[in-house]
Amino acid sequence: MQDTLRQLRDVVSLLQVGGAAGDTVDWQAAAAELRVMSFPSDYREFVSTFGAGSIEESLYVWIPRPETASAALTVGRLPDNALRSESMNVWQESGTGSTCHLEDILVWGQTNGADTLGWVASGPDPERWPVAVWERQGGGWKIHDCGMVQFLLGLLRGEFSECPLSDEALWGVQSARFLNFRDEERFLDRGVDPWTGRLLNRFD
């Protein structure tokens, strides 16, 4: 796991050098609130290293926020309306023989293409949770038998047989920048675009 995170750190750099890096989470409280035993260790290391924020304003990584579930970029279950409207609440994952339920999806991110990123958190061991992706343009959920960090690494390196997301902005780019949400808020409060350093037009 540490080696995979090191490889990701070789590919993803902080946009603001010396800025916010990592977030602190009460993992025990978060696990109790979301009704799981724990969270995958690679994800916890990612949060400690990078935190909540975005990769190139294209893919947004969320963190658990116990007792503040309505806050932005917050890990959670699929909303009830999504469960009611989704025509495929239960599906058989091709080639695995396993049955997946939408109630088991724990969402950890989203993309600009409105794709949903999560885990199939049906088992007691979070180290075995596969990544689940709802491709808005792909017609349904797809399961990737890897952890969150390995998924991001495979996306950025172009190691899947095809892009796993609807938006190919990050597909095979080899290097990318990460902006923690606290840095983003700090720059926006000053009227500065954190990605370009340009002053924002307050009248836009």
XYZ file of N, CA, C and O in Angstrom:
816
model
N 0.824 -1.200 0.000
C 0.000 0.000 0.000
C 0.860 1.252 0.000
O 0.628 2.189 -0.748
N 1.896 1.287 0.848
C 2.782 2.438 0.910
C 3.470 2.660 -0.425
O 3.663 3.797 -0.850
N 3.847 1.566 -1.099
C 4.522 1.685 -2.382
C 3.583 2.280 -3.425
O 3.996 3.111 -4.242
N 2.310 1.873 -3.392
C 1.334 2.413 -4.337
C 1.122 3.892 -4.103
O 1.048 4.681 -5.044
N 1.037 4.310 -2.850
C 0.877 5.723 -2.536
C 2.112 6.509 -2.967
O 1.991 7.629 -3.484
N 3.295 5.932 -2.774
C 4.518 6.603 -3.215
C 4.488 6.808 -4.719
O 4.867 7.878 -5.221
N 4.031 5.798 -5.444
C 3.930 5.929 -6.894
C 2.931 7.020 -7.268
O 3.167 7.781 -8.219
N 1.833 7.110 -6.529
C 0.850 8.158 -6.812
C 1.443 9.533 -6.532
O 1.218 10.480 -7.289
N 2.234 9.643 -5.473
C 2.857 10.925 -5.144
C 3.872 11.332 -6.216
O 4.157 12.517 -6.393
N 4.426 10.351 -6.926
C 5.329 10.660 -8.039
C 4.564 11.229 -9.228
O 5.133 11.929 -10.072
N 3.265 10.906 -9.294
C 2.433 11.328 -10.423
C 1.625 12.580 -10.093
O 1.398 13.433 -10.956
N 1.195 12.703 -8.838
C 0.347 13.820 -8.417
C 1.128 14.741 -7.490
O 1.670 14.306 -6.470
N 1.178 16.006 -7.827
C 1.869 16.999 -7.007
C 0.862 18.012 -6.480
O -0.220 18.197 -7.051
N 1.206 18.663 -5.387
C 0.345 19.703 -4.842
C 0.432 20.945 -5.715
O 1.531 21.399 -6.057
N -0.710 21.495 -6.066
C -0.732 22.706 -6.883
C -0.063 23.862 -6.156
O 0.739 24.598 -6.731
N -0.408 24.019 -4.875
C 0.152 25.104 -4.074
C 1.258 24.547 -3.178
O 0.977 23.944 -2.142
N 2.497 24.706 -3.586
C 3.624 24.213 -2.802
C 3.640 24.935 -1.452
O 3.578 26.157 -1.392
N 3.722 24.155 -0.386
C 3.703 24.744 0.945
C 2.308 25.064 1.451
O 2.157 25.605 2.539
N 1.300 24.705 0.668
C -0.072 24.970 1.078
C -0.638 23.839 1.912
O 0.093 23.049 2.523
N -1.953 23.756 1.954
C -2.630 22.717 2.726
C -2.312 21.341 2.143
O -2.371 21.147 0.933
N -1.969 20.422 2.994
C -1.652 19.065 2.552
C -2.199 18.079 3.570
O -1.694 17.980 4.680
N -3.234 17.367 3.189
C -3.815 16.379 4.085
C -4.886 16.953 4.989
O -4.931 18.149 5.248
N -5.743 16.058 5.459
C -6.803 16.424 6.395
C -6.852 15.399 7.523
O -6.477 14.236 7.337
N -7.308 15.852 8.667
C -7.452 14.984 9.830
C -8.896 14.553 9.953
O -9.811 15.387 9.891
N -9.109 13.259 10.123
C -10.461 12.697 10.227
C -10.560 11.857 11.490
O -9.625 11.117 11.816
N -11.657 11.970 12.192
C -11.951 11.069 13.303
C -12.498 9.788 12.680
O -13.695 9.644 12.461
N -11.604 8.869 12.353
C -11.984 7.680 11.600
C -12.944 6.783 12.368
O -13.839 6.172 11.771
N -12.793 6.709 13.679
C -13.687 5.867 14.473
C -15.103 6.412 14.439
O -16.067 5.667 14.236
N -15.241 7.720 14.606
C -16.566 8.335 14.564
C -17.165 8.221 13.165
O -18.371 7.989 13.006
N -16.330 8.402 12.146
C -16.812 8.311 10.773
C -17.302 6.907 10.448
O -18.339 6.722 9.796
N -16.567 5.900 10.900
C -16.965 4.517 10.656
C -18.289 4.198 11.336
O -19.166 3.550 10.749
N -18.459 4.675 12.556
C -19.709 4.433 13.271
C -20.882 5.105 12.563
O -21.956 4.519 12.426
N -20.668 6.330 12.106
C -21.748 7.073 11.455
C -22.159 6.437 10.136
O -23.340 6.415 9.778
N -21.181 5.882 9.401
C -21.470 5.302 8.093
C -21.676 3.788 8.155
O -21.805 3.131 7.128
N -21.683 3.243 9.348
C -22.015 1.834 9.593
C -21.036 0.878 8.898
O -21.424 -0.079 8.233
N -19.740 1.169 9.051
C -18.698 0.276 8.554
C -17.700 0.028 9.681
O -17.665 0.771 10.664
N -16.883 -1.011 9.527
C -15.892 -1.327 10.552
C -14.736 -0.327 10.526
O -14.209 0.067 11.563
N -14.343 0.077 9.307
C -13.225 0.998 9.152
C -13.221 1.480 7.709
O -14.205 1.297 6.977
N -12.111 2.078 7.272
C -11.939 2.516 5.898
C -10.650 1.919 5.346
O -9.724 1.620 6.101
N -10.569 1.756 4.024
C -9.354 1.178 3.451
C -8.107 1.970 3.839
O -8.121 3.203 3.869
N -7.031 1.271 4.135
C -5.814 1.930 4.598
C -5.205 2.829 3.524
O -4.627 3.878 3.831
N -5.321 2.443 2.236
C -4.762 3.299 1.190
C -5.500 4.625 1.125
O -4.891 5.690 0.907
N -6.808 4.586 1.330
C -7.613 5.806 1.324
C -7.262 6.679 2.524
O -7.122 7.897 2.398
N -7.084 6.073 3.688
C -6.726 6.856 4.874
C -5.367 7.533 4.688
O -5.168 8.673 5.108
N -4.439 6.830 4.051
C -3.135 7.430 3.770
C -3.263 8.565 2.758
O -2.573 9.584 2.858
N -4.127 8.387 1.776
C -4.352 9.453 0.794
C -4.895 10.695 1.495
O -4.435 11.817 1.234
N -5.863 10.516 2.367
C -6.453 11.646 3.084
C -5.404 12.334 3.948
O -5.347 13.564 4.022
N -4.556 11.547 4.595
C -3.501 12.120 5.421
C -2.486 12.903 4.589
O -1.940 13.919 5.040
N -2.260 12.454 3.350
C -1.265 13.080 2.480
C -1.832 14.247 1.674
O -1.216 15.318 1.591
N -3.012 14.037 1.090
C -3.595 15.044 0.197
C -4.839 15.720 0.787
O -5.016 16.927 0.668
N -5.728 14.927 1.382
C -6.962 15.458 1.936
C -8.080 15.519 0.912
O -8.036 14.887 -0.139
N -9.101 16.311 1.226
C -10.221 16.517 0.312
C -9.849 17.605 -0.686
O -9.215 18.594 -0.339
N -10.255 17.427 -1.925
C -9.950 18.416 -2.939
C -10.098 17.837 -4.323
O -10.800 16.835 -4.507
N -9.430 18.454 -5.298
C -9.608 18.005 -6.672
C -8.277 17.779 -7.369
O -7.269 18.424 -7.064
N -8.315 16.863 -8.319
C -7.200 16.641 -9.227
C -7.542 17.364 -10.517
O -8.505 16.999 -11.208
N -6.811 18.416 -10.791
C -6.980 19.212 -12.013
C -8.422 19.697 -12.215
O -8.880 19.820 -13.356
N -9.126 19.985 -11.152
C -10.517 20.448 -11.244
C -11.385 19.473 -12.037
O -12.419 19.862 -12.578
N -10.970 18.219 -12.081
C -11.682 17.229 -12.883
C -12.241 16.100 -12.040
O -13.371 15.652 -12.265
N -11.470 15.658 -11.059
C -11.905 14.572 -10.182
C -11.804 15.054 -8.740
O -10.751 15.539 -8.318
N -12.911 14.925 -8.008
C -12.989 15.445 -6.642
C -12.998 14.294 -5.640
O -13.804 13.370 -5.757
N -12.089 14.358 -4.695
C -11.979 13.341 -3.646
C -12.610 13.889 -2.370
O -12.311 15.005 -1.955
N -13.471 13.094 -1.770
C -14.198 13.494 -0.570
C -13.579 12.845 0.668
O -12.831 11.865 0.563
N -13.920 13.383 1.826
C -13.498 12.792 3.096
C -14.714 12.653 4.014
O -15.702 13.376 3.853
N -14.656 11.739 4.985
C -15.747 11.657 5.973
C -15.722 12.884 6.880
O -14.647 13.379 7.245
N -16.892 13.366 7.228
C -17.006 14.501 8.151
C -18.101 14.149 9.169
O -19.264 14.512 8.978
N -17.748 13.438 10.228
C -18.757 13.030 11.206
C -19.577 14.223 11.704
O -19.031 15.280 12.017
N -20.891 14.028 11.708
C -21.877 15.008 12.185
C -22.019 16.220 11.268
O -22.730 17.163 11.608
N -21.353 16.214 10.126
C -21.527 17.304 9.158
C -21.702 16.707 7.769
O -21.028 17.117 6.811
N -22.606 15.760 7.647
C -22.779 15.008 6.401
C -23.239 15.884 5.242
O -23.068 15.513 4.077
N -23.824 17.040 5.530
C -24.330 17.900 4.457
C -23.244 18.794 3.863
O -23.475 19.479 2.870
N -22.049 18.800 4.463
C -20.969 19.638 3.954
C -20.480 19.124 2.606
O -20.639 17.950 2.265
N -19.889 20.033 1.828
C -19.373 19.639 0.517
C -18.221 18.652 0.667
O -17.543 18.614 1.692
N -18.019 17.844 -0.381
C -16.907 16.878 -0.421
C -16.927 15.933 0.773
O -15.907 15.671 1.410
N -18.096 15.388 1.085
C -18.258 14.512 2.241
C -18.632 13.096 1.813
O -19.611 12.900 1.073
N -17.865 12.120 2.273
C -18.140 10.711 1.988
C -19.514 10.332 2.554
O -19.885 10.737 3.660
N -20.267 9.550 1.779
C -21.574 9.133 2.261
C -22.186 8.061 1.391
O -21.602 7.628 0.383
N -23.357 7.636 1.782
C -24.109 6.645 1.012
C -24.819 7.340 -0.143
O -24.964 8.564 -0.165
N -25.269 6.555 -1.116
C -26.061 7.113 -2.192
C -27.366 7.656 -1.618
O -27.952 7.056 -0.714
N -27.841 8.793 -2.108
C -29.099 9.351 -1.598
C -30.271 8.440 -1.916
O -30.246 7.673 -2.886
N -31.319 8.547 -1.100
C -32.492 7.689 -1.276
C -33.107 7.835 -2.655
O -33.578 6.856 -3.246
N -33.118 9.062 -3.189
C -33.737 9.243 -4.509
C -32.955 8.518 -5.596
O -33.525 8.053 -6.581
N -31.642 8.400 -5.430
C -30.837 7.655 -6.395
C -31.162 6.169 -6.321
O -31.235 5.480 -7.341
N -31.363 5.667 -5.112
C -31.691 4.252 -4.949
C -33.059 3.939 -5.530
O -33.283 2.881 -6.114
N -34.005 4.885 -5.377
C -35.354 4.651 -5.888
C -35.417 4.768 -7.402
O -36.159 4.033 -8.051
N -34.623 5.673 -7.985
C -34.726 5.925 -9.415
C -33.849 5.001 -10.247
O -34.083 4.828 -11.440
N -32.845 4.425 -9.635
C -31.928 3.564 -10.387
C -32.608 2.244 -10.739
O -33.111 1.525 -9.868
N -32.622 1.942 -12.045
C -33.325 0.739 -12.503
C -32.565 -0.535 -12.173
O -33.127 -1.617 -12.225
N -31.283 -0.412 -11.848
C -30.469 -1.600 -11.589
C -29.965 -1.549 -10.151
O -28.793 -1.327 -9.884
N -30.858 -1.741 -9.194
C -30.475 -1.678 -7.793
C -29.614 -2.869 -7.387
O -28.840 -2.782 -6.453
N -29.773 -3.972 -8.091
C -28.970 -5.160 -7.848
C -28.458 -5.633 -9.197
O -29.206 -5.689 -10.163
N -27.170 -5.945 -9.277
C -26.651 -6.425 -10.557
C -25.552 -7.442 -10.324
O -24.909 -7.454 -9.294
N -25.381 -8.292 -11.318
C -24.344 -9.319 -11.285
C -23.123 -8.787 -11.999
O -23.192 -8.404 -13.172
N -22.005 -8.691 -11.289
C -20.796 -8.155 -11.900
C -20.174 -9.207 -12.806
O -19.872 -10.325 -12.384
N -20.004 -8.844 -14.068
C -19.493 -9.770 -15.072
C -18.129 -10.333 -14.685
O -17.221 -9.597 -14.314
N -18.024 -11.659 -14.763
C -16.744 -12.327 -14.546
C -16.376 -12.568 -13.095
O -15.383 -13.222 -12.818
N -17.179 -12.042 -12.159
C -16.832 -12.215 -10.751
C -17.777 -13.152 -10.024
O -17.428 -13.718 -8.993
N -18.981 -13.293 -10.549
C -19.964 -14.124 -9.876
C -20.542 -13.485 -8.632
O -21.286 -14.110 -7.895
N -20.193 -12.216 -8.379
C -20.668 -11.551 -7.168
C -21.847 -10.646 -7.485
O -21.951 -10.088 -8.583
N -22.727 -10.513 -6.517
C -23.897 -9.661 -6.653
C -23.663 -8.355 -5.910
O -23.193 -8.355 -4.776
N -23.971 -7.245 -6.555
C -23.752 -5.925 -5.974
C -25.078 -5.230 -5.718
O -26.012 -5.347 -6.509
N -25.156 -4.508 -4.615
C -26.346 -3.771 -4.235
C -25.998 -2.288 -4.095
O -24.961 -1.949 -3.511
N -26.873 -1.436 -4.613
C -26.602 -0.006 -4.506
C -26.537 0.461 -3.065
O -25.839 1.417 -2.748
N -27.265 -0.212 -2.166
C -27.228 0.165 -0.752
C -25.840 0.002 -0.150
O -25.525 0.605 0.883
N -24.998 -0.809 -0.802
C -23.649 -1.055 -0.284
C -22.622 -0.042 -0.792
O -21.476 -0.051 -0.341
N -23.011 0.799 -1.743
C -22.068 1.762 -2.303
C -21.787 2.875 -1.296
O -22.698 3.497 -0.767
N -20.508 3.120 -1.053
C -20.056 4.221 -0.201
C -19.272 5.164 -1.115
O -18.235 4.800 -1.660
N -19.792 6.369 -1.296
C -19.247 7.301 -2.286
C -18.082 8.097 -1.710
O -18.208 8.715 -0.652
N -16.951 8.094 -2.439
C -15.777 8.864 -1.992
C -15.364 9.951 -2.983
O -14.422 10.706 -2.747
N -16.094 10.080 -4.090
C -15.704 11.120 -5.032
C -16.660 11.272 -6.194
O -17.633 10.527 -6.343
N -16.351 12.265 -7.027
C -17.172 12.577 -8.190
C -16.287 13.257 -9.236
O -15.192 13.739 -8.924
N -16.755 13.285 -10.474
C -16.003 13.934 -11.534
C -16.814 15.066 -12.148
O -18.022 15.173 -11.940
N -16.137 15.875 -12.944
C -16.839 16.943 -13.664
C -17.830 16.388 -14.668
O -18.752 17.094 -15.083
N -17.623 15.145 -15.075
C -18.555 14.492 -15.984
C -19.740 13.877 -15.280
O -20.501 13.129 -15.885
N -19.909 14.199 -13.979
C -21.005 13.682 -13.149
C -20.918 12.183 -12.923
O -21.927 11.531 -12.654
N -19.715 11.613 -13.053
C -19.514 10.220 -12.659
C -19.414 10.145 -11.140
O -18.924 11.079 -10.498
N -19.861 9.030 -10.586
C -19.789 8.797 -9.146
C -18.728 7.754 -8.863
O -18.656 6.716 -9.536
N -17.897 8.005 -7.852
C -16.816 7.095 -7.472
C -17.053 6.602 -6.054
O -17.315 7.401 -5.148
N -16.966 5.312 -5.854
C -17.198 4.781 -4.514
C -16.574 3.413 -4.330
O -15.761 2.962 -5.142
N -16.946 2.797 -3.236
C -16.565 1.407 -2.979
C -17.828 0.568 -2.871
O -18.887 1.055 -2.464
N -17.700 -0.723 -3.176
C -18.738 -1.686 -2.803
C -18.386 -2.137 -1.398
O -17.577 -3.047 -1.192
N -18.961 -1.460 -0.408
C -18.585 -1.679 0.993
C -19.476 -2.732 1.644
O -20.031 -2.522 2.728
N -19.593 -3.877 0.993
C -20.491 -4.921 1.498
C -19.807 -5.894 2.441
O -20.457 -6.557 3.237
N -18.488 -5.989 2.372
C -17.769 -6.928 3.225
C -17.222 -6.259 4.468
O -17.078 -5.028 4.525
N -16.904 -7.046 5.491
C -16.403 -6.471 6.741
C -14.974 -5.954 6.644
O -14.550 -5.129 7.449
N -14.202 -6.430 5.649
C -12.801 -6.038 5.518
C -12.677 -4.933 4.467
O -12.788 -5.196 3.264
N -12.426 -3.685 4.875
C -12.341 -2.588 3.900
C -11.181 -2.724 2.922
O -11.206 -2.112 1.853
N -10.163 -3.531 3.278
C -9.042 -3.722 2.357
C -9.463 -4.503 1.107
O -8.742 -4.512 0.107
N -10.622 -5.118 1.172
C -11.116 -5.923 0.057
C -12.235 -5.221 -0.711
O -12.806 -5.811 -1.635
N -12.571 -3.997 -0.337
C -13.627 -3.285 -1.055
C -13.139 -2.876 -2.444
O -12.139 -2.163 -2.567
N -13.833 -3.299 -3.502
C -13.447 -2.835 -4.839
C -14.004 -1.433 -5.100
O -14.931 -0.985 -4.430
N -13.420 -0.765 -6.064
C -13.904 0.555 -6.469
C -15.088 0.390 -7.413
O -15.062 -0.446 -8.322
N -16.131 1.169 -7.186
C -17.310 1.166 -8.042
C -17.417 2.526 -8.729
O -17.257 3.562 -8.092
N -17.681 2.523 -10.025
C -17.786 3.764 -10.792
C -19.099 3.788 -11.560
O -19.417 2.846 -12.294
N -19.855 4.865 -11.350
C -21.032 5.105 -12.183
C -20.604 6.031 -13.310
O -20.313 7.201 -13.091
N -20.501 5.491 -14.514
C -20.158 6.301 -15.678
C -21.443 6.888 -16.245
O -22.276 6.159 -16.776
N -21.572 8.195 -16.137
C -22.797 8.833 -16.614
C -23.045 8.554 -18.089
O -24.178 8.381 -18.523
N -21.969 8.507 -18.870
C -22.101 8.238 -20.295
C -21.926 6.752 -20.619
O -22.001 6.367 -21.779
N -21.678 5.949 -19.590
C -21.389 4.541 -19.833
C -22.546 3.601 -19.589
O -22.451 2.408 -19.856
N -23.633 4.110 -19.044
C -24.837 3.299 -18.921
C -24.933 2.429 -17.694
O -25.743 1.501 -17.667
N -24.158 2.666 -16.668
C -24.322 1.867 -15.458
C -23.076 1.805 -14.614
O -22.081 2.469 -14.882
N -23.165 0.987 -13.563
C -22.048 0.817 -12.638
C -21.050 -0.200 -13.178
O -21.424 -1.180 -13.804
N -19.778 0.075 -12.916
C -18.721 -0.880 -13.239
C -17.819 -1.026 -12.017
O -17.553 -0.056 -11.310
N -17.370 -2.247 -11.783
C -16.542 -2.553 -10.621
C -15.099 -2.766 -11.064
O -14.831 -3.449 -12.057
N -14.188 -2.165 -10.309
C -12.759 -2.323 -10.578
C -12.121 -2.964 -9.350
O -12.197 -2.415 -8.251
N -11.519 -4.114 -9.561
C -10.979 -4.898 -8.444
C -9.633 -4.322 -7.995
O -8.571 -4.920 -8.203
N -9.702 -3.143 -7.393
C -8.502 -2.489 -6.885
C -8.931 -1.467 -5.844
O -10.119 -1.175 -5.705
N -7.965 -0.931 -5.115
C -8.259 0.092 -4.140
C -8.341 1.471 -4.777
O -8.072 1.657 -5.966
N -8.685 2.449 -3.964
C -8.874 3.813 -4.457
C -7.581 4.396 -5.024
O -7.565 5.002 -6.105
N -6.459 4.232 -4.312
C -5.187 4.791 -4.775
C -4.737 4.104 -6.059
O -4.278 4.763 -6.999
N -4.883 2.782 -6.128
C -4.506 2.065 -7.347
C -5.399 2.482 -8.511
O -4.931 2.575 -9.657
N -6.655 2.758 -8.234
C -7.561 3.223 -9.289
C -7.082 4.564 -9.852
O -7.014 4.744 -11.070
N -6.762 5.508 -8.963
C -6.286 6.810 -9.422
C -4.980 6.677 -10.202
O -4.793 7.332 -11.239
N -4.092 5.833 -9.714
C -2.816 5.622 -10.389
C -3.037 5.019 -11.778
O -2.433 5.463 -12.769
N -3.912 4.033 -11.860
C -4.213 3.410 -13.149
C -4.870 4.374 -14.119
O -4.622 4.328 -15.325
N -5.724 5.256 -13.596
C -6.372 6.270 -14.426
C -5.335 7.224 -15.012
O -5.297 7.472 -16.224
N -4.480 7.760 -14.159
C -3.501 8.752 -14.599
C -2.427 8.154 -15.509
O -1.893 8.844 -16.380
N -2.125 6.897 -15.299
C -1.118 6.232 -16.138
C -1.718 5.589 -17.378
O -0.998 5.104 -18.247
N -3.038 5.547 -17.455
C -3.695 4.913 -18.591
C -3.536 3.417 -18.601
O -3.369 2.815 -19.670
N -3.619 2.792 -17.418
C -3.323 1.364 -17.303
C -4.549 0.460 -17.434
O -4.393 -0.763 -17.472
N -5.755 1.019 -17.485
C -6.939 0.200 -17.720
C -7.061 -0.074 -19.220
O -6.444 0.609 -20.047
N -7.863 -1.050 -19.573
C -8.054 -1.363 -20.997
C -8.731 -0.217 -21.734
O -8.565 -0.060 -22.943
N -9.486 0.595 -20.999
C -10.112 1.793 -21.538
C -10.328 2.762 -20.393
O -10.262 2.374 -19.222
N -10.581 4.017 -20.723
C -10.783 5.005 -19.666
C -11.990 4.618 -18.817
O -13.073 4.373 -19.353
N -11.841 4.541 -17.499
C -12.946 4.127 -16.635
C -13.938 5.240 -16.329
O -14.914 5.006 -15.614
N -13.705 6.438 -16.853
C -14.581 7.579 -16.592
C -15.182 8.102 -17.883
O -14.641 7.889 -18.970
N -16.288 8.843 -17.757
C -16.901 9.454 -18.929
C -16.022 10.552 -19.510
O -15.952 10.734 -20.721
N -15.362 11.300 -18.634
C -14.487 12.397 -19.033
C -13.051 11.881 -19.091
O -12.542 11.340 -18.120
N -12.384 12.052 -20.222
C -11.029 11.540 -20.391
C -9.954 12.573 -20.075
O -8.788 12.401 -20.446
N -10.308 13.631 -19.345
C -9.353 14.705 -19.055
C -8.121 14.202 -18.303
O -7.021 14.740 -18.484
N -8.272 13.178 -17.464
C -7.152 12.670 -16.667
C -6.582 11.361 -17.207
O -5.610 10.844 -16.657
N -7.168 10.858 -18.257
C -6.796 9.540 -18.763
C -5.383 9.559 -19.366
O -5.109 10.237 -20.347
N -4.460 8.836 -18.708
C -3.116 8.683 -19.222
C -2.284 9.954 -19.251
O -1.313 10.040 -20.001
N -2.591 10.918 -18.390
C -1.865 12.198 -18.433
C -0.461 12.083 -17.843
O 0.383 12.939 -18.074
N -0.208 11.054 -17.034
C 1.105 10.774 -16.441
C 1.476 11.693 -15.283
O 2.247 11.309 -14.402
N 0.994 12.920 -15.263
C 1.236 13.813 -14.127
C 0.053 14.756 -13.981
O -0.575 15.130 -14.978
N -0.249 15.113 -12.738
C -1.401 15.964 -12.471
C -1.180 16.719 -11.172
O -0.275 16.406 -10.395
N -2.017 17.723 -10.944
C -1.910 18.553 -9.749
C -3.133 18.359 -8.868
O -4.246 18.167 -9.362
N -2.914 18.443 -7.562
C -3.996 18.307 -6.585
C -4.121 19.602 -5.799
O -3.117 20.185 -5.367
N -5.357 20.050 -5.608
C -5.618 21.252 -4.819
C -6.526 20.899 -3.653
O -7.664 20.476 -3.845
N -6.020 21.064 -2.437
C -6.821 20.832 -1.242
C -7.912 21.898 -1.151
O -7.694 23.066 -1.481
N -9.095 21.509 -0.692
C -10.237 22.426 -0.657
C -9.972 23.640 0.230
O -10.491 24.728 -0.030
N -9.126 23.479 1.267
C -8.844 24.624 2.136
C -8.027 25.682 1.412
O -8.245 26.886 1.585
N -7.079 25.245 0.577
C -6.332 26.192 -0.248
C -7.252 26.860 -1.263
O -7.148 28.063 -1.522
N -8.137 26.074 -1.848
C -9.067 26.643 -2.831
C -9.924 27.736 -2.194
O -10.076 28.833 -2.752
N -10.473 27.461 -1.018
C -11.299 28.441 -0.331
C -10.491 29.689 0.024
O -10.982 30.818 -0.082
N -9.237 29.489 0.443
C -8.395 30.618 0.829
C -8.145 31.542 -0.366
O -8.217 32.769 -0.242
N -7.853 30.968 -1.523
C -7.611 31.777 -2.713
C -8.886 32.470 -3.189
O -8.861 33.648 -3.555
N -9.984 31.738 -3.194
C -11.239 32.327 -3.655
C -11.684 33.473 -2.754
O -12.233 34.479 -3.232
N -11.436 33.344 -1.454
C -11.769 34.428 -0.532
C -10.976 35.697 -0.846
O -11.421 36.810 -0.560
N -9.795 35.524 -1.426
C -8.954 36.665 -1.810
C -9.252 37.144 -3.225
O -8.621 38.076 -3.727
N -10.226 36.483 -3.880
C -10.572 36.870 -5.237
C -9.581 36.412 -6.283
O -9.429 37.048 -7.333
N -8.895 35.288 -6.010
C -7.864 34.773 -6.922
C -8.217 33.355 -7.353
O -8.624 32.522 -6.532
N -8.076 33.088 -8.638
C -8.259 31.731 -9.152
C -7.035 30.910 -8.736
O -5.923 31.202 -9.190
N -7.195 29.885 -7.886
C -6.029 29.137 -7.394
C -5.309 28.354 -8.479
O -4.128 28.026 -8.330
N -5.974 28.053 -9.583
C -5.368 27.254 -10.636
C -4.541 28.096 -11.599
O -3.605 27.606 -12.218
N -4.904 29.374 -11.737
C -4.205 30.230 -12.681
C -3.473 31.392 -12.015
O -2.582 31.999 -12.621
N -3.865 31.728 -10.779
C -3.287 32.873 -10.093
C -3.865 34.200 -10.545
O -3.432 35.268 -10.090
N -4.859 34.172 -11.424
C -5.452 35.393 -11.930
C -6.536 35.914 -10.993
O -7.235 35.130 -10.339
N -6.693 37.233 -10.985
C -7.769 37.837 -10.206
C -9.099 37.501 -10.843
O -9.238 37.500 -12.069
N -10.075 37.191 -9.973
C -11.410 36.871 -10.461
C -12.208 38.149 -10.668
O -12.076 39.115 -9.908
N -13.037 38.155 -11.699
C -13.929 39.280 -11.937
C -15.147 39.117 -11.043
O -15.949 38.201 -11.230
N -15.276 39.963 -10.078
C -16.372 39.854 -9.110
C -17.733 40.060 -9.752
O -18.761 39.784 -9.138
N -17.764 40.567 -10.967
C -19.043 40.852 -11.620
C -19.446 39.751 -12.600
O -20.448 39.842 -13.282
N -18.621 38.683 -12.681
C -18.966 37.552 -13.561
C -20.123 36.768 -12.987
O -20.250 36.637 -11.778
